[in-house]
Amino acid sequence: MSKNGYLQIHDPLKPKGHAVGIDLGTTNSLVAAVSQGKPRCVPVDDGDALLLPSVVHYGKDGGVVVGARARPLAAAHPTDTIASVKRFMGRSPDDAETRKLGHYDFVPGGKVVRFNVAGGNPVTPIEVSGEILRALKRRAEAHFSGKVEQAVITVPAYFDDAQRQATKDAGRLAGLEVLRLLNEPTAAALAYGLDKGSQGTFAVYDLGGGTFDISILKLVDGVFEVKSTGGDSALGGDDFDRAIAQRVLEALGETSPAPSLVAEVLAASRKAKEALTDAPEVSLRAGGREHPVKRSDFDAWIQPLVQKTGLVCRRAMKDAGVAAGELDGVILVGGATRVPAVRRYVAELFGREPLGDIDPDQVVALGAAVQADLLTNADRQDEVLLLDVIPLSLGLETMGGITEKLIQRNSTIPTAAAQVFTTFKDGQTGLDVHVVQGERELVDDNRSLARFTLSGIPPLAAGMARVEVRFQVDADGILSVSAKEQSTGATQSITVKPSHGLTEEEIERMLLDSIDYAEDDIQARQVREQRVDAERVLAEADRQLREHGALLQAGEKETIDAAMARVREVAQGQDHLKMKEMLHALDEASRPFIERVMNQAITQVVAGHSVEEY
Amino acid sequence: MRTHFDVFGLARAYDVDVPALEKQYRELSLQHHPDRVAPGDAKERLKALEGTTALNEAFKTLKDPVRRAFYLLKLHGVDLEREDAGAQKDMPLEFLEEVMELREALDAAMAKKDLARAQAMGTQVGTQRKAALDEAAGALRHLEAAGTPGEEAAAQVRKASHALGRVRYFTRFLEQVDAFEEESLS
């Protein structure tokens, strides 16, 4: 039963519910959906911005602020305002990432990173990401005036199992059914590939704020096959900012600068980097002085960083068995690919001018929307199928801390591998298994995914019991393990949870907590809900007025506009009953107009039928 | 047992028409991939997951002449991919000596950071690897031809297994050259 009547009735020509694509980025996040056959980004922040800054602020009152409004709060509340949370997804508290320059208050110990924040318990990166996803979901719902419950969420191709699992859990916390975790370069190729109806082999060069990814893909007969992927999870546009900042700090004679100065210089450096895309020389103001920066100097400073990407690209081409000359196109993704030196380097590396006609900030979200549409829209099922790969090899620890690879990187998923273990002691009933991910020979240099003990092995002489362990990687790139004792045929299925992830119980508790919290504060929740409703109804009214203005009668627009203004006014306040009342008034005021709109839509449907039938 | 050839409805043979295999792989993927199954249908999805996993494994093996050769040999009872494979001990002594010398030469080049020397060795070993694979392919073609008598078949299996043993050594050598190349360039 709809609370607000006419303005919430679905357009009969529009499908129910929307499956969206979400680019959950380090710096910004976006949500897009396909409508009328084309993917489009949805406004998600103030002033109809398409980019939602990935910043979450936790207030003393327990309230959460996400996006552009959260960003300025970082200065006064550095530990309560989390930016770039993606860097911490699936990481442990002793990971190098937590020791980089930053302003957070980490909870020591445990197996998952936790931030101490105002207004309640410490939060994990999964919960923080969950807040970003929830904000995107709500704002998309307001835009569509309808439910959004299914999403394709993108991840860097180079994300390991723990990071993927964490992203999926964040989606669940936000109340989203995660249709698929999609690799970001693959998403970008999907956005291009379908737009142009092309066939051929493409390279996607994705240089974001904090990570670099390269993928080689082949599109033939509607099958998008990822041939190889590679990357560097600690190389991005932020490093370009640091390259400038370092010189500025040197010029200022600062050997151990205060954090506030570092922040100032970094922010000014970022602006300078962006300005250098169009200007050959800029002046950067920091530390009370002007610092001229020439583009040629900047190019030289970042040259070693840019060259690092070339090495990864060459390896990916080799893995794919493709030479640069055989490529049909090179696609640029990520804000850092706007840097002219990067574009030049890419053109030289691949021997061709890269494609950049889709906004590099939006292209990943647009591709994700395409995949969401492909997965949910039965009419499109025969168009395109995506075959992705596992980015990093999966292996087991063997004697002496050596990694034995079981599934090679760049294997098409879903994929599986089996390994037979034998007991080495008489009467042995348990077997320790350590699963790792990465390319290095020593276990300690790779990422530890899971440790578990196979139990229930029948006590036999050493070497007699044979246990087959099977590793299955699904289409999201997520691993599950099952084991079978071959002499007795006893099967055991194990759900492998990453060593640095959350258990199922912890996720369940978080889901419950978020419900409990809402019930603690019914009043605040009602205000929030009414406000969301108001936003949604206002957006819908705007759309109807814009699209069907011709159906308005004399004086009607003025009445509706006045009612809308009253809704806007009360939506600023805290009185949810007043909001409800004004929404009802708006509904009444616009009812005759909306009825005309509906009638017209229905007439069109009927008319459409008659053409077909007669 | 369902072989990788069965997955594609092909007769067992060393020679495979790879472009035709790729086309068939795409068609089978379009039919059976988990993405083609409604999200709610757990049983169908599991079936699709298992079917596509087998399809991917079969495709990976058959499209690549080296993997295909190792797989065919395995179907003849010799699994060179197993760590405890007897084939390693079974290799002729002079070959093992040759490998030792190559390794030492590569180690020396690496110690001197002599990339050009390592690359030249890589090219040479690449040629040897190709020749060994051709030899294995010859034996496997012979084996798959109908009516090979038991004793001769055993001799051909041995021949293929020795040749592929060499391919394995050469491949590892080339991997080491690659790793050195990457290290020198970074």
Coordinates of N, CA and C in Angstrom, one line a residue, chain A residues 71-233:
Chain A
R71 N 32.6 15.6 3.8 CA 34.0 15.9 3.5 C 34.5 17.1 4.4
P72 N 33.8 18.2 4.4 CA 34.3 19.3 5.3 C 34.4 19.0 6.7
L73 N 33.7 18.0 7.2 CA 33.7 17.6 8.6 C 35.0 17.0 9.0
A74 N 35.8 16.6 8.0 CA 37.1 15.9 8.3 C 38.0 16.8 9.1
A75 N 38.0 18.1 8.8 CA 39.0 19.0 9.5 C 38.7 19.0 11.0
A76 N 37.5 19.2 11.4 CA 37.2 19.3 12.8 C 37.1 17.9 13.5
H77 N 36.7 16.9 12.7 CA 36.5 15.5 13.3 C 37.3 14.5 12.5
P78 N 38.6 14.6 12.5 CA 39.4 13.7 11.6 C 39.2 12.2 11.9
T79 N 39.0 11.8 13.2 CA 38.9 10.4 13.4 C 37.5 9.9 13.2
D80 N 36.5 10.8 13.1 CA 35.1 10.3 12.9 C 34.7 10.4 11.5
T81 N 35.6 10.8 10.6 CA 35.3 11.0 9.2 C 36.2 10.2 8.4
I82 N 35.6 9.1 7.8 CA 36.4 8.1 7.1 C 36.4 8.3 5.6
A83 N 37.5 8.5 5.0 CA 37.6 8.7 3.5 C 38.5 7.5 3.0
S84 N 38.4 7.2 1.7 CA 39.2 6.1 1.1 C 39.1 4.8 1.9
V85 N 37.9 4.5 2.3 CA 37.7 3.3 3.1 C 38.0 2.0 2.3
K86 N 37.9 2.1 1.0 CA 38.2 1.0 0.1 C 39.6 0.4 0.4
R87 N 40.5 1.3 0.7 CA 41.9 0.8 1.0 C 42.0 -0.2 2.1
F88 N 41.0 -0.2 3.0 CA 41.0 -1.1 4.1 C 40.2 -2.3 4.0
M89 N 39.5 -2.4 2.9 CA 38.6 -3.6 2.8 C 39.4 -4.9 2.8
G90 N 38.9 -5.8 3.6 CA 39.5 -7.1 3.6 C 40.9 -7.1 4.2
R91 N 41.3 -6.0 4.9 CA 42.7 -6.0 5.4 C 42.7 -6.3 6.9
S92 N 43.8 -6.7 7.4 CA 44.0 -6.9 8.8 C 44.5 -5.7 9.5
P93 N 44.4 -5.6 10.9 CA 44.8 -4.4 11.5 C 46.4 -4.2 11.4
D94 N 47.1 -5.2 11.2 CA 48.6 -5.0 11.1 C 49.0 -4.9 9.6
D95 N 48.1 -4.7 8.7 CA 48.4 -4.5 7.3 C 49.2 -3.2 7.1
A96 N 50.1 -3.2 6.1 CA 50.9 -2.0 5.8 C 50.0 -0.8 5.6
E97 N 48.8 -1.0 5.0 CA 47.9 0.0 4.6 C 47.5 0.9 5.8
T98 N 47.4 0.3 7.0 CA 47.0 1.0 8.2 C 48.1 1.9 8.7
R99 N 49.3 1.7 8.2 CA 50.4 2.5 8.8 C 50.8 3.7 7.9
K100 N 50.1 3.8 6.7 CA 50.3 4.9 5.8 C 49.8 6.2 6.5
L101 N 50.3 7.3 6.0 CA 49.9 8.6 6.5 C 48.4 8.7 6.5
G102 N 47.8 9.0 7.7 CA 46.4 9.1 7.8 C 46.0 9.6 9.1
H103 N 44.7 9.8 9.3 CA 44.2 10.5 10.5 C 43.1 9.7 11.3
Y104 N 43.3 8.3 11.2 CA 42.3 7.5 11.8 C 42.7 6.9 13.2
D105 N 41.7 6.5 14.0 CA 42.0 6.0 15.3 C 41.6 4.5 15.2
F106 N 42.6 3.6 14.9 CA 42.3 2.2 14.8 C 42.2 1.5 16.1
V107 N 41.3 0.5 16.2 CA 41.2 -0.3 17.4 C 42.4 -1.3 17.2
P108 N 43.3 -1.4 18.2 CA 44.4 -2.4 18.1 C 43.9 -3.8 18.2
G109 N 44.6 -4.7 17.6 CA 44.3 -6.2 17.7 C 43.1 -6.6 16.8
G110 N 42.7 -7.8 17.0 CA 41.6 -8.4 16.3 C 42.0 -8.8 14.9
K111 N 41.1 -9.3 14.1 CA 41.5 -9.8 12.8 C 41.0 -8.9 11.7
V112 N 40.2 -7.9 12.0 CA 39.6 -7.0 11.0 C 39.9 -5.6 11.4
V113 N 40.2 -4.7 10.5 CA 40.4 -3.3 10.8 C 39.1 -2.7 11.4
R114 N 39.3 -2.0 12.5 CA 38.2 -1.3 13.1 C 38.5 0.2 13.4
F115 N 37.6 1.1 13.1 CA 37.9 2.5 13.4 C 37.1 2.9 14.6
N116 N 37.7 3.6 15.6 CA 37.0 4.2 16.7 C 36.3 5.5 16.2
V117 N 35.0 5.5 16.3 CA 34.3 6.7 15.8 C 33.3 7.2 16.8
A118 N 32.9 8.4 16.7 CA 31.9 9.0 17.7 C 30.5 8.3 17.5
G119 N 29.8 8.3 18.6 CA 28.4 8.0 18.5 C 28.1 6.5 18.6
G120 N 29.0 5.6 19.0 CA 28.7 4.2 19.1 C 29.9 3.3 19.1
N121 N 29.7 2.1 18.7 CA 30.8 1.1 18.7 C 31.7 1.4 17.5
P122 N 33.0 0.8 17.6 CA 33.9 1.0 16.5 C 33.2 0.3 15.2
V123 N 33.6 0.8 14.1 CA 33.1 0.3 12.8 C 34.1 -0.3 12.0
T124 N 33.7 -1.3 11.2 CA 34.7 -2.0 10.3 C 34.5 -1.3 8.9
P125 N 35.5 -1.5 8.0 CA 35.4 -1.0 6.7 C 34.2 -1.5 5.9
I126 N 33.7 -2.7 6.3 CA 32.5 -3.3 5.7 C 31.3 -2.4 6.0
E127 N 31.2 -2.0 7.3 CA 30.1 -1.2 7.7 C 30.2 0.2 7.1
V128 N 31.4 0.8 7.0 CA 31.6 2.1 6.4 C 31.1 2.0 4.9
S129 N 31.6 1.0 4.2 CA 31.2 0.9 2.8 C 29.7 0.6 2.7
G130 N 29.2 -0.1 3.7 CA 27.7 -0.3 3.7 C 27.0 1.0 3.8
E131 N 27.5 2.0 4.5 CA 26.8 3.3 4.6 C 26.9 4.0 3.2
I132 N 28.0 3.8 2.5 CA 28.1 4.5 1.2 C 27.1 3.8 0.3
L133 N 27.0 2.5 0.3 CA 26.1 1.8 -0.6 C 24.6 2.1 -0.2
R134 N 24.4 2.2 1.1 CA 23.0 2.5 1.5 C 22.6 3.9 1.0
A135 N 23.5 4.9 1.1 CA 23.2 6.2 0.6 C 23.0 6.2 -0.9
L136 N 23.8 5.4 -1.6 CA 23.6 5.3 -3.1 C 22.2 4.7 -3.4
K137 N 21.9 3.7 -2.6 CA 20.6 2.9 -2.8 C 19.4 3.9 -2.6
R138 N 19.5 4.6 -1.5 CA 18.4 5.6 -1.1 C 18.2 6.6 -2.2
R139 N 19.3 7.2 -2.6 CA 19.2 8.3 -3.6 C 18.8 7.8 -4.9
A140 N 19.2 6.6 -5.3 CA 18.7 6.0 -6.5 C 17.2 5.8 -6.4
E141 N 16.8 5.3 -5.2 CA 15.3 5.1 -5.0 C 14.5 6.4 -5.1
A142 N 15.1 7.4 -4.6 CA 14.4 8.7 -4.7 C 14.3 9.2 -6.2
H143 N 15.4 8.9 -6.9 CA 15.4 9.3 -8.3 C 14.4 8.5 -9.1
F144 N 14.3 7.2 -8.9 CA 13.4 6.4 -9.7 C 12.0 6.4 -9.1
S145 N 11.8 6.9 -7.9 CA 10.6 6.7 -7.2 C 10.2 5.3 -7.1
G146 N 11.1 4.4 -6.8 CA 10.8 3.0 -6.7 C 12.0 2.3 -6.0
K147 N 11.7 1.1 -5.7 CA 12.7 0.3 -5.0 C 13.9 -0.1 -5.8
V148 N 15.0 -0.1 -5.1 CA 16.3 -0.6 -5.7 C 16.8 -1.7 -4.8
E149 N 16.7 -2.9 -5.2 CA 17.2 -4.0 -4.3 C 18.2 -4.9 -4.9
Q150 N 18.5 -4.7 -6.2 CA 19.5 -5.6 -6.8 C 20.6 -4.7 -7.4
A151 N 21.9 -5.2 -7.2 CA 23.0 -4.4 -7.8 C 24.1 -5.2 -8.2
V152 N 24.8 -4.7 -9.2 CA 26.1 -5.2 -9.6 C 27.1 -4.2 -9.0
I153 N 28.0 -4.7 -8.2 CA 29.0 -3.8 -7.6 C 30.4 -4.1 -8.2
T154 N 31.1 -3.0 -8.6 CA 32.4 -3.3 -9.2 C 33.5 -3.3 -8.1
V155 N 34.6 -4.1 -8.5 CA 35.8 -4.2 -7.6 C 37.0 -4.1 -8.5
P156 N 38.1 -3.6 -8.0 CA 39.3 -3.6 -8.9 C 39.6 -5.1 -9.3
A157 N 40.0 -5.3 -10.5 CA 40.3 -6.6 -11.0 C 41.3 -7.3 -10.1
Y158 N 42.1 -6.5 -9.4 CA 43.2 -7.1 -8.6 C 42.8 -7.4 -7.2
F159 N 41.5 -7.2 -6.8 CA 41.1 -7.5 -5.5 C 41.2 -9.0 -5.2
D160 N 41.7 -9.3 -4.0 CA 41.8 -10.7 -3.7 C 40.4 -11.2 -3.1
D161 N 40.4 -12.5 -2.7 CA 39.2 -13.1 -2.2 C 38.6 -12.4 -1.0
A162 N 39.5 -12.0 -0.1 CA 39.1 -11.4 1.2 C 38.4 -10.0 0.9
Q163 N 39.0 -9.3 -0.1 CA 38.5 -8.0 -0.4 C 37.1 -8.1 -1.2
R164 N 37.0 -9.1 -2.0 CA 35.8 -9.4 -2.7 C 34.7 -9.7 -1.7
Q165 N 35.0 -10.6 -0.8 CA 34.0 -11.1 0.2 C 33.6 -9.9 1.0
A166 N 34.5 -9.0 1.4 CA 34.1 -7.8 2.2 C 33.2 -6.9 1.4
T167 N 33.4 -6.8 0.1 CA 32.6 -5.9 -0.7 C 31.2 -6.5 -0.8
K168 N 31.1 -7.8 -0.9 CA 29.8 -8.5 -1.0 C 29.0 -8.3 0.3
D169 N 29.7 -8.5 1.4 CA 29.1 -8.3 2.8 C 28.6 -6.9 2.9
A170 N 29.4 -5.9 2.5 CA 28.9 -4.5 2.6 C 27.6 -4.3 1.8
G171 N 27.5 -5.0 0.7 CA 26.2 -4.9 -0.1 C 25.1 -5.4 0.7
R172 N 25.3 -6.6 1.3 CA 24.2 -7.2 2.1 C 23.8 -6.3 3.3
L173 N 24.8 -5.6 3.9 CA 24.5 -4.7 5.0 C 23.6 -3.6 4.5
A174 N 23.8 -3.2 3.3 CA 23.1 -2.0 2.8 C 21.7 -2.5 2.3
G175 N 21.4 -3.8 2.4 CA 20.1 -4.2 2.0 C 20.0 -4.5 0.5
L176 N 21.2 -4.8 -0.1 CA 21.2 -5.0 -1.6 C 21.5 -6.5 -1.8
E177 N 20.8 -7.0 -2.8 CA 21.2 -8.3 -3.3 C 22.3 -8.1 -4.3
V178 N 23.4 -8.6 -4.1 CA 24.6 -8.4 -5.0 C 24.5 -9.4 -6.1
L179 N 24.1 -9.0 -7.3 CA 23.9 -9.9 -8.4 C 25.2 -10.4 -8.8
R180 N 26.3 -9.5 -8.8 CA 27.6 -9.9 -9.3 C 28.6 -8.9 -8.8
L181 N 29.8 -9.4 -8.5 CA 30.9 -8.5 -8.3 C 31.6 -8.5 -9.7
L182 N 31.7 -7.3 -10.2 CA 32.3 -7.2 -11.6 C 33.6 -6.4 -11.5
N183 N 34.6 -7.0 -12.2 CA 35.9 -6.3 -12.3 C 35.7 -5.0 -13.0
E184 N 36.4 -3.9 -12.4 CA 36.2 -2.6 -13.0 C 36.6 -2.4 -14.5
P185 N 37.8 -3.0 -14.9 CA 38.1 -2.8 -16.3 C 37.1 -3.6 -17.2
T186 N 36.6 -4.7 -16.7 CA 35.6 -5.4 -17.5 C 34.4 -4.6 -17.7
A187 N 34.0 -3.9 -16.6 CA 32.8 -3.1 -16.6 C 33.0 -2.0 -17.7
A188 N 34.2 -1.4 -17.7 CA 34.5 -0.3 -18.6 C 34.4 -0.8 -20.1
A189 N 34.9 -2.0 -20.3 CA 34.9 -2.5 -21.6 C 33.5 -2.8 -22.1
L190 N 32.7 -3.2 -21.1 CA 31.3 -3.5 -21.4 C 30.5 -2.2 -21.8
A191 N 30.9 -1.2 -21.1 CA 30.2 0.1 -21.5 C 30.6 0.5 -22.9
Y192 N 31.8 0.3 -23.3 CA 32.3 0.6 -24.6 C 31.8 -0.4 -25.7
G193 N 32.0 -1.6 -25.3 CA 31.7 -2.7 -26.3 C 30.3 -2.7 -26.8
L194 N 29.4 -2.5 -25.8 CA 28.0 -2.6 -26.2 C 27.5 -1.3 -27.0
D195 N 28.1 -0.2 -26.6 CA 27.8 1.1 -27.2 C 28.1 1.0 -28.7
K196 N 29.2 0.4 -29.0 CA 29.7 0.5 -30.4 C 29.5 -0.7 -31.2
G197 N 28.9 -1.8 -30.5 CA 28.7 -3.0 -31.2 C 29.9 -3.6 -31.8
S198 N 31.0 -3.4 -31.1 CA 32.3 -3.8 -31.8 C 32.6 -5.2 -31.5
Q199 N 33.5 -5.8 -32.3 CA 34.1 -7.1 -32.2 C 35.6 -6.8 -32.1
G200 N 36.3 -7.6 -31.4 CA 37.8 -7.4 -31.4 C 38.4 -7.5 -30.0
T201 N 39.7 -7.2 -30.0 CA 40.4 -7.4 -28.7 C 40.8 -6.0 -28.2
F202 N 40.5 -5.8 -26.9 CA 40.7 -4.4 -26.3 C 41.6 -4.5 -25.1
A203 N 42.3 -3.5 -24.8 CA 43.0 -3.3 -23.6 C 42.4 -2.2 -22.8
V204 N 42.1 -2.5 -21.5 CA 41.6 -1.4 -20.6 C 42.6 -1.0 -19.6
Y205 N 43.0 0.2 -19.7 CA 44.0 0.8 -18.8 C 43.3 1.6 -17.8
D206 N 43.4 1.2 -16.5 CA 42.6 1.8 -15.5 C 43.5 2.3 -14.4
L207 N 43.7 3.6 -14.4 CA 44.5 4.3 -13.4 C 43.6 5.2 -12.5
G208 N 43.3 4.6 -11.3 CA 42.4 5.4 -10.4 C 43.2 6.2 -9.4
G209 N 42.5 6.5 -8.3 CA 43.2 7.3 -7.2 C 44.3 6.5 -6.5
G210 N 44.0 5.2 -6.3 CA 44.9 4.5 -5.5 C 45.4 3.2 -6.1
T211 N 44.7 2.8 -7.2 CA 45.1 1.5 -7.8 C 45.2 1.5 -9.3
F212 N 46.0 0.6 -9.8 CA 46.2 0.5 -11.3 C 45.8 -0.9 -11.7
D213 N 45.0 -1.0 -12.8 CA 44.5 -2.3 -13.3 C 44.7 -2.3 -14.8
I214 N 45.0 -3.4 -15.4 CA 45.0 -3.6 -16.8 C 44.3 -4.9 -17.1
S215 N 43.5 -4.8 -18.2 CA 42.8 -6.1 -18.6 C 42.8 -6.1 -20.1
I216 N 43.0 -7.3 -20.6 CA 42.9 -7.6 -22.1 C 41.7 -8.4 -22.3
L217 N 40.8 -7.9 -23.1 CA 39.5 -8.6 -23.4 C 39.2 -8.8 -24.8
K218 N 38.5 -9.8 -25.1 CA 38.1 -10.1 -26.5 C 36.6 -10.3 -26.6
L219 N 36.0 -9.6 -27.5 CA 34.6 -9.6 -27.8 C 34.3 -10.3 -29.1
V220 N 33.7 -11.5 -29.1 CA 33.4 -12.2 -30.3 C 32.0 -12.8 -30.2
D221 N 31.1 -12.7 -31.2 CA 29.8 -13.3 -31.2 C 29.1 -13.1 -29.8
G222 N 29.1 -12.0 -29.3 CA 28.4 -11.7 -28.0 C 29.0 -12.3 -26.8
V223 N 30.2 -12.8 -26.9 CA 30.9 -13.3 -25.7 C 32.1 -12.4 -25.4
F224 N 32.0 -11.8 -24.2 CA 33.1 -10.9 -23.8 C 34.0 -11.8 -22.9
E225 N 35.2 -12.1 -23.5 CA 36.1 -13.0 -22.7 C 37.3 -12.2 -22.2
V226 N 37.5 -12.2 -20.9 CA 38.7 -11.6 -20.4 C 39.9 -12.5 -20.6
K227 N 40.9 -12.1 -21.3 CA 42.0 -12.9 -21.6 C 43.0 -12.9 -20.5
S228 N 43.2 -11.7 -19.9 CA 44.2 -11.6 -18.8 C 44.0 -10.3 -18.1
T229 N 44.5 -10.3 -16.9 CA 44.3 -9.1 -16.1 C 45.6 -8.9 -15.2
G230 N 45.9 -7.7 -14.9 CA 47.1 -7.5 -14.0 C 46.9 -6.2 -13.3
G231 N 47.8 -5.9 -12.4 CA 47.7 -4.6 -11.7 C 48.7 -4.4 -10.6
D232 N 48.5 -3.2 -10.0 CA 49.4 -2.8 -8.9 C 48.4 -2.1 -7.9
S233 N 48.2 -2.8 -6.8 CA 47.1 -2.2 -5.9 C 47.6 -1.1 -5.1

